[in-house]
């Protein structure tokens, strides 16, 4: 689908209020389309690279691990909040990571918004955490250590990642919005923020660091094109600039210098 949009082969579809729009315009303006396109491709990366991309994009708010495995991914999981009996929450992406040695489990809940206005909601974050707790049956007032987490399949840490919807400085804005009281019965909760732009910049930073050498180039370029199409451009320096060299003919150079000395 992405390629048909990039090459102008997608047609028009009914958009908001029944107004016909190009599929490309809808893609740019629908957060679910952007989320699935970016994060689907991210899950195809080697897990440690995908983790590092999230870490760099959040200014290292995601902890650093050398051993990383992506154990599970679900888009728009539907979790019921037990106390309501009817209310469901639906975060955009749920990821379960197994990291470190000895290994521990880190669950990640991702709520993505379109760039622009402050659209992230602390109450939505709390509802998602409550739905997560009730879905995974975390016991009330539980105390979870690393060993128990690895044995029982219960996460030691939950990272709630907000992607965009927090203005031009996501980390600072999120610190102001983080709830002072978090849902009980959860392991340690860490609130993290990034933006689509910082994700695009993190991808290029990994490239400059040589971390993408073992990732299939078509996959890297596909993700870059998706970011570009959504308007998340980054300043890129061509690799050829780092490989250029000046070829000098030594004998001709010395001969020219001698002539210059004799005639000067």
PDB file of C-alpha atoms in Angstrom, residues 23-210:
ATOM      1  CA  UNK A  23      -5.482   8.014  -0.280  1.00  0.00           C
ATOM      2  CA  UNK A  24      -2.120   9.713   0.245  1.00  0.00           C
ATOM      3  CA  UNK A  25      -3.756  12.687   1.975  1.00  0.00           C
ATOM      4  CA  UNK A  26      -5.764  10.338   4.171  1.00  0.00           C
ATOM      5  CA  UNK A  27      -2.587   8.459   5.020  1.00  0.00           C
ATOM      6  CA  UNK A  28      -0.900  11.659   6.207  1.00  0.00           C
ATOM      7  CA  UNK A  29      -3.906  12.738   8.246  1.00  0.00           C
ATOM      8  CA  UNK A  30      -4.925   9.477   9.900  1.00  0.00           C
ATOM      9  CA  UNK A  31      -2.927   8.619  12.999  1.00  0.00           C
ATOM     10  CA  UNK A  32      -3.829   4.911  12.799  1.00  0.00           C
ATOM     11  CA  UNK A  33      -2.476   4.655   9.235  1.00  0.00           C
ATOM     12  CA  UNK A  34       0.738   6.409  10.230  1.00  0.00           C
ATOM     13  CA  UNK A  35       1.109   4.280  13.356  1.00  0.00           C
ATOM     14  CA  UNK A  36       0.654   0.959  11.581  1.00  0.00           C
ATOM     15  CA  UNK A  37       2.930   1.914   8.676  1.00  0.00           C
ATOM     16  CA  UNK A  38       5.812   3.037  10.904  1.00  0.00           C
ATOM     17  CA  UNK A  39       5.571   0.448  13.670  1.00  0.00           C
ATOM     18  CA  UNK A  40       4.901  -2.502  11.363  1.00  0.00           C
ATOM     19  CA  UNK A  41       8.211  -1.792   9.657  1.00  0.00           C
ATOM     20  CA  UNK A  42       9.936  -1.209  12.970  1.00  0.00           C
ATOM     21  CA  UNK A  43       8.990  -4.705  14.134  1.00  0.00           C
ATOM     22  CA  UNK A  44      10.828  -6.179  11.126  1.00  0.00           C
ATOM     23  CA  UNK A  45      14.127  -4.678  12.331  1.00  0.00           C
ATOM     24  CA  UNK A  46      16.487  -6.730  14.496  1.00  0.00           C
ATOM     25  CA  UNK A  47      15.007  -6.282  18.000  1.00  0.00           C
ATOM     26  CA  UNK A  48      18.095  -4.606  19.451  1.00  0.00           C
ATOM     27  CA  UNK A  49      18.048  -2.027  16.626  1.00  0.00           C
ATOM     28  CA  UNK A  50      14.330  -1.365  17.053  1.00  0.00           C
ATOM     29  CA  UNK A  51      14.895  -0.917  20.795  1.00  0.00           C
ATOM     30  CA  UNK A  52      17.793   1.457  20.213  1.00  0.00           C
ATOM     31  CA  UNK A  53      15.689   3.503  17.799  1.00  0.00           C
ATOM     32  CA  UNK A  54      13.039   3.958  20.501  1.00  0.00           C
ATOM     33  CA  UNK A  55      15.756   4.752  23.041  1.00  0.00           C
ATOM     34  CA  UNK A  56      17.432   7.407  20.885  1.00  0.00           C
ATOM     35  CA  UNK A  57      14.136   8.992  19.862  1.00  0.00           C
ATOM     36  CA  UNK A  58      13.170   9.415  23.527  1.00  0.00           C
ATOM     37  CA  UNK A  59      16.537  10.973  24.495  1.00  0.00           C
ATOM     38  CA  UNK A  60      17.594   7.793  26.314  1.00  0.00           C
ATOM     39  CA  UNK A  61      14.478   7.660  28.511  1.00  0.00           C
ATOM     40  CA  UNK A  62      14.145   4.036  27.383  1.00  0.00           C
ATOM     41  CA  UNK A  63      16.874   2.086  29.247  1.00  0.00           C
ATOM     42  CA  UNK A  64      19.869   0.685  27.385  1.00  0.00           C
ATOM     43  CA  UNK A  65      20.213  -3.090  26.898  1.00  0.00           C
ATOM     44  CA  UNK A  66      22.550  -5.072  24.661  1.00  0.00           C
ATOM     45  CA  UNK A  67      20.418  -8.226  24.625  1.00  0.00           C
ATOM     46  CA  UNK A  68      16.910  -7.571  23.341  1.00  0.00           C
ATOM     47  CA  UNK A  69      14.148  -9.844  22.074  1.00  0.00           C
ATOM     48  CA  UNK A  70      10.735  -8.725  20.834  1.00  0.00           C
ATOM     49  CA  UNK A  71       8.456 -11.443  22.172  1.00  0.00           C
ATOM     50  CA  UNK A  72       5.023 -10.129  21.203  1.00  0.00           C
ATOM     51  CA  UNK A  73       3.384  -7.302  19.257  1.00  0.00           C
ATOM     52  CA  UNK A  74      -0.303  -6.412  19.089  1.00  0.00           C
ATOM     53  CA  UNK A  75      -1.874  -3.492  17.280  1.00  0.00           C
ATOM     54  CA  UNK A  76      -4.921  -1.934  18.955  1.00  0.00           C
ATOM     55  CA  UNK A  77      -5.384  -4.571  21.660  1.00  0.00           C
ATOM     56  CA  UNK A  78      -8.745  -4.243  23.406  1.00  0.00           C
ATOM     57  CA  UNK A  79      -8.511  -4.471  27.194  1.00  0.00           C
ATOM     58  CA  UNK A  80     -11.529  -4.309  29.457  1.00  0.00           C
ATOM     59  CA  UNK A  81     -11.381  -2.312  32.661  1.00  0.00           C
ATOM     60  CA  UNK A  82     -12.775  -4.693  35.290  1.00  0.00           C
ATOM     61  CA  UNK A  83     -14.306  -2.101  37.609  1.00  0.00           C
ATOM     62  CA  UNK A  84     -16.446  -0.642  34.831  1.00  0.00           C
ATOM     63  CA  UNK A  85     -17.669  -3.975  33.501  1.00  0.00           C
ATOM     64  CA  UNK A  86     -18.122  -2.463  30.062  1.00  0.00           C
ATOM     65  CA  UNK A  87     -15.391   0.088  29.380  1.00  0.00           C
ATOM     66  CA  UNK A  88     -12.618  -0.991  27.028  1.00  0.00           C
ATOM     67  CA  UNK A  89      -9.321   0.723  26.325  1.00  0.00           C
ATOM     68  CA  UNK A  90      -7.472   0.353  23.042  1.00  0.00           C
ATOM     69  CA  UNK A  91      -3.873   1.592  22.954  1.00  0.00           C
ATOM     70  CA  UNK A  92      -2.289   1.799  19.529  1.00  0.00           C
ATOM     71  CA  UNK A  93       0.446  -0.780  20.043  1.00  0.00           C
ATOM     72  CA  UNK A  94       1.422  -3.238  22.764  1.00  0.00           C
ATOM     73  CA  UNK A  95       4.940  -4.710  22.745  1.00  0.00           C
ATOM     74  CA  UNK A  96       6.478  -7.274  25.068  1.00  0.00           C
ATOM     75  CA  UNK A  97      10.271  -7.168  25.244  1.00  0.00           C
ATOM     76  CA  UNK A  98      12.650  -9.626  26.899  1.00  0.00           C
ATOM     77  CA  UNK A  99      15.859  -7.791  27.720  1.00  0.00           C
ATOM     78  CA  UNK A 100      19.140  -8.137  29.574  1.00  0.00           C
ATOM     79  CA  UNK A 101      21.074 -11.024  31.090  1.00  0.00           C
ATOM     80  CA  UNK A 102      19.579 -12.387  33.294  1.00  0.00           C
ATOM     81  CA  UNK A 103      16.509 -11.592  31.242  1.00  0.00           C
ATOM     82  CA  UNK A 104      13.567  -9.534  32.426  1.00  0.00           C
ATOM     83  CA  UNK A 105      10.305  -8.613  30.741  1.00  0.00           C
ATOM     84  CA  UNK A 106       9.407  -5.052  29.837  1.00  0.00           C
ATOM     85  CA  UNK A 107       5.933  -4.369  28.495  1.00  0.00           C
ATOM     86  CA  UNK A 108       5.459  -1.262  26.348  1.00  0.00           C
ATOM     87  CA  UNK A 109       2.148   0.499  25.756  1.00  0.00           C
ATOM     88  CA  UNK A 110       2.236   2.980  22.867  1.00  0.00           C
ATOM     89  CA  UNK A 111      -0.234   5.805  22.353  1.00  0.00           C
ATOM     90  CA  UNK A 112       0.400   7.719  19.129  1.00  0.00           C
ATOM     91  CA  UNK A 113      -1.052  11.033  18.005  1.00  0.00           C
ATOM     92  CA  UNK A 114      -0.656  13.267  14.994  1.00  0.00           C
ATOM     93  CA  UNK A 115       1.886  16.088  15.352  1.00  0.00           C
ATOM     94  CA  UNK A 116       0.623  19.537  16.213  1.00  0.00           C
ATOM     95  CA  UNK A 117      -1.730  20.289  19.081  1.00  0.00           C
ATOM     96  CA  UNK A 118      -1.368  18.923  22.609  1.00  0.00           C
ATOM     97  CA  UNK A 119      -3.643  15.920  22.218  1.00  0.00           C
ATOM     98  CA  UNK A 120      -2.183  13.369  24.637  1.00  0.00           C
ATOM     99  CA  UNK A 121      -4.387  12.769  27.688  1.00  0.00           C
ATOM    100  CA  UNK A 122      -3.036  11.712  31.113  1.00  0.00           C
ATOM    101  CA  UNK A 123      -6.443  10.185  31.898  1.00  0.00           C
ATOM    102  CA  UNK A 124      -6.164   8.060  28.778  1.00  0.00           C
ATOM    103  CA  UNK A 125      -2.737   6.890  29.938  1.00  0.00           C
ATOM    104  CA  UNK A 126      -4.166   5.873  33.332  1.00  0.00           C
ATOM    105  CA  UNK A 127      -7.113   4.079  31.735  1.00  0.00           C
ATOM    106  CA  UNK A 128      -4.746   2.137  29.480  1.00  0.00           C
ATOM    107  CA  UNK A 129      -2.604   1.143  32.443  1.00  0.00           C
ATOM    108  CA  UNK A 130      -5.670  -0.004  34.349  1.00  0.00           C
ATOM    109  CA  UNK A 131      -6.885  -2.026  31.382  1.00  0.00           C
ATOM    110  CA  UNK A 132      -3.404  -3.502  30.992  1.00  0.00           C
ATOM    111  CA  UNK A 133      -3.347  -4.510  34.651  1.00  0.00           C
ATOM    112  CA  UNK A 134      -6.765  -6.139  34.532  1.00  0.00           C
ATOM    113  CA  UNK A 135      -6.012  -7.937  31.255  1.00  0.00           C
ATOM    114  CA  UNK A 136      -2.759  -9.439  32.523  1.00  0.00           C
ATOM    115  CA  UNK A 137      -4.167 -10.178  35.992  1.00  0.00           C
ATOM    116  CA  UNK A 138      -1.444  -8.366  37.880  1.00  0.00           C
ATOM    117  CA  UNK A 139      -2.217  -8.963  41.572  1.00  0.00           C
ATOM    118  CA  UNK A 140      -3.259  -6.019  43.771  1.00  0.00           C
ATOM    119  CA  UNK A 141      -0.332  -4.358  45.538  1.00  0.00           C
ATOM    120  CA  UNK A 142       2.101  -6.818  43.940  1.00  0.00           C
ATOM    121  CA  UNK A 143       5.829  -6.619  44.464  1.00  0.00           C
ATOM    122  CA  UNK A 144       7.598  -8.026  41.427  1.00  0.00           C
ATOM    123  CA  UNK A 145      11.321  -8.677  41.369  1.00  0.00           C
ATOM    124  CA  UNK A 146      13.497  -9.611  38.394  1.00  0.00           C
ATOM    125  CA  UNK A 147      13.623 -13.347  39.102  1.00  0.00           C
ATOM    126  CA  UNK A 148       9.871 -13.705  39.600  1.00  0.00           C
ATOM    127  CA  UNK A 149       9.148 -11.687  36.482  1.00  0.00           C
ATOM    128  CA  UNK A 150      11.281 -13.925  34.286  1.00  0.00           C
ATOM    129  CA  UNK A 151       9.739 -17.089  35.749  1.00  0.00           C
ATOM    130  CA  UNK A 152       6.079 -16.103  35.735  1.00  0.00           C
ATOM    131  CA  UNK A 153       5.905 -14.085  32.539  1.00  0.00           C
ATOM    132  CA  UNK A 154       4.907 -10.960  34.439  1.00  0.00           C
ATOM    133  CA  UNK A 155       6.625  -7.762  33.397  1.00  0.00           C
ATOM    134  CA  UNK A 156       9.006  -6.132  35.822  1.00  0.00           C
ATOM    135  CA  UNK A 157       8.527  -2.727  34.174  1.00  0.00           C
ATOM    136  CA  UNK A 158       5.804  -1.113  32.088  1.00  0.00           C
ATOM    137  CA  UNK A 159       6.833   1.677  29.727  1.00  0.00           C
ATOM    138  CA  UNK A 160       4.055   3.937  28.523  1.00  0.00           C
ATOM    139  CA  UNK A 161       5.334   5.593  25.347  1.00  0.00           C
ATOM    140  CA  UNK A 162       3.591   8.686  23.999  1.00  0.00           C
ATOM    141  CA  UNK A 163       4.399   9.368  20.359  1.00  0.00           C
ATOM    142  CA  UNK A 164       3.722  13.008  19.461  1.00  0.00           C
ATOM    143  CA  UNK A 165       0.688  14.984  20.602  1.00  0.00           C
ATOM    144  CA  UNK A 166       2.907  16.808  23.107  1.00  0.00           C
ATOM    145  CA  UNK A 167       4.114  19.813  21.131  1.00  0.00           C
ATOM    146  CA  UNK A 168       7.647  20.620  20.036  1.00  0.00           C
ATOM    147  CA  UNK A 169       9.306  19.406  23.261  1.00  0.00           C
ATOM    148  CA  UNK A 170       7.614  16.071  24.086  1.00  0.00           C
ATOM    149  CA  UNK A 171       9.810  15.156  27.063  1.00  0.00           C
ATOM    150  CA  UNK A 172       9.325  18.457  28.892  1.00  0.00           C
ATOM    151  CA  UNK A 173       5.592  18.592  28.195  1.00  0.00           C
ATOM    152  CA  UNK A 174       5.081  15.022  29.327  1.00  0.00           C
ATOM    153  CA  UNK A 175       6.842  15.684  32.641  1.00  0.00           C
ATOM    154  CA  UNK A 176       4.218  18.331  33.330  1.00  0.00           C
ATOM    155  CA  UNK A 177       1.386  15.927  32.496  1.00  0.00           C
ATOM    156  CA  UNK A 178       2.565  12.720  34.201  1.00  0.00           C
ATOM    157  CA  UNK A 179      -0.008  11.708  36.841  1.00  0.00           C
ATOM    158  CA  UNK A 180       1.162  11.921  40.444  1.00  0.00           C
ATOM    159  CA  UNK A 181      -0.887   8.848  41.363  1.00  0.00           C
ATOM    160  CA  UNK A 182      -0.577   5.766  39.148  1.00  0.00           C
ATOM    161  CA  UNK A 183      -2.851   2.723  38.959  1.00  0.00           C
ATOM    162  CA  UNK A 184      -2.221   0.289  41.822  1.00  0.00           C
ATOM    163  CA  UNK A 185      -1.239  -3.319  41.297  1.00  0.00           C
ATOM    164  CA  UNK A 186       1.303  -2.592  38.571  1.00  0.00           C
ATOM    165  CA  UNK A 187       5.036  -3.177  38.333  1.00  0.00           C
ATOM    166  CA  UNK A 188       7.229  -0.084  38.008  1.00  0.00           C
ATOM    167  CA  UNK A 189       5.747   2.332  35.452  1.00  0.00           C
ATOM    168  CA  UNK A 190       7.889   4.624  33.344  1.00  0.00           C
ATOM    169  CA  UNK A 191       6.337   7.365  31.209  1.00  0.00           C
ATOM    170  CA  UNK A 192       8.348   8.077  28.065  1.00  0.00           C
ATOM    171  CA  UNK A 193       7.778  10.482  25.173  1.00  0.00           C
ATOM    172  CA  UNK A 194       9.070  10.967  21.653  1.00  0.00           C
ATOM    173  CA  UNK A 195       7.753  12.290  18.338  1.00  0.00           C
ATOM    174  CA  UNK A 196       7.510  11.050  14.776  1.00  0.00           C
ATOM    175  CA  UNK A 197      10.249  13.540  13.934  1.00  0.00           C
ATOM    176  CA  UNK A 198      12.573  12.257  16.660  1.00  0.00           C
ATOM    177  CA  UNK A 199      11.965   8.697  15.436  1.00  0.00           C
ATOM    178  CA  UNK A 200      13.003   9.747  11.922  1.00  0.00           C
ATOM    179  CA  UNK A 201      16.107  11.474  13.295  1.00  0.00           C
ATOM    180  CA  UNK A 202      16.976   8.440  15.434  1.00  0.00           C
ATOM    181  CA  UNK A 203      16.863   6.230  12.332  1.00  0.00           C
ATOM    182  CA  UNK A 204      19.395   8.470  10.608  1.00  0.00           C
ATOM    183  CA  UNK A 205      21.539   8.623  13.747  1.00  0.00           C
ATOM    184  CA  UNK A 206      21.715   4.818  13.820  1.00  0.00           C
ATOM    185  CA  UNK A 207      22.807   4.958  10.186  1.00  0.00           C
ATOM    186  CA  UNK A 208      25.604   7.413  10.962  1.00  0.00           C
ATOM    187  CA  UNK A 209      26.720   5.184  13.830  1.00  0.00           C
ATOM    188  CA  UNK A 210      26.928   2.202  11.449  1.00  0.00           C
TER     189      UNK A 210
END
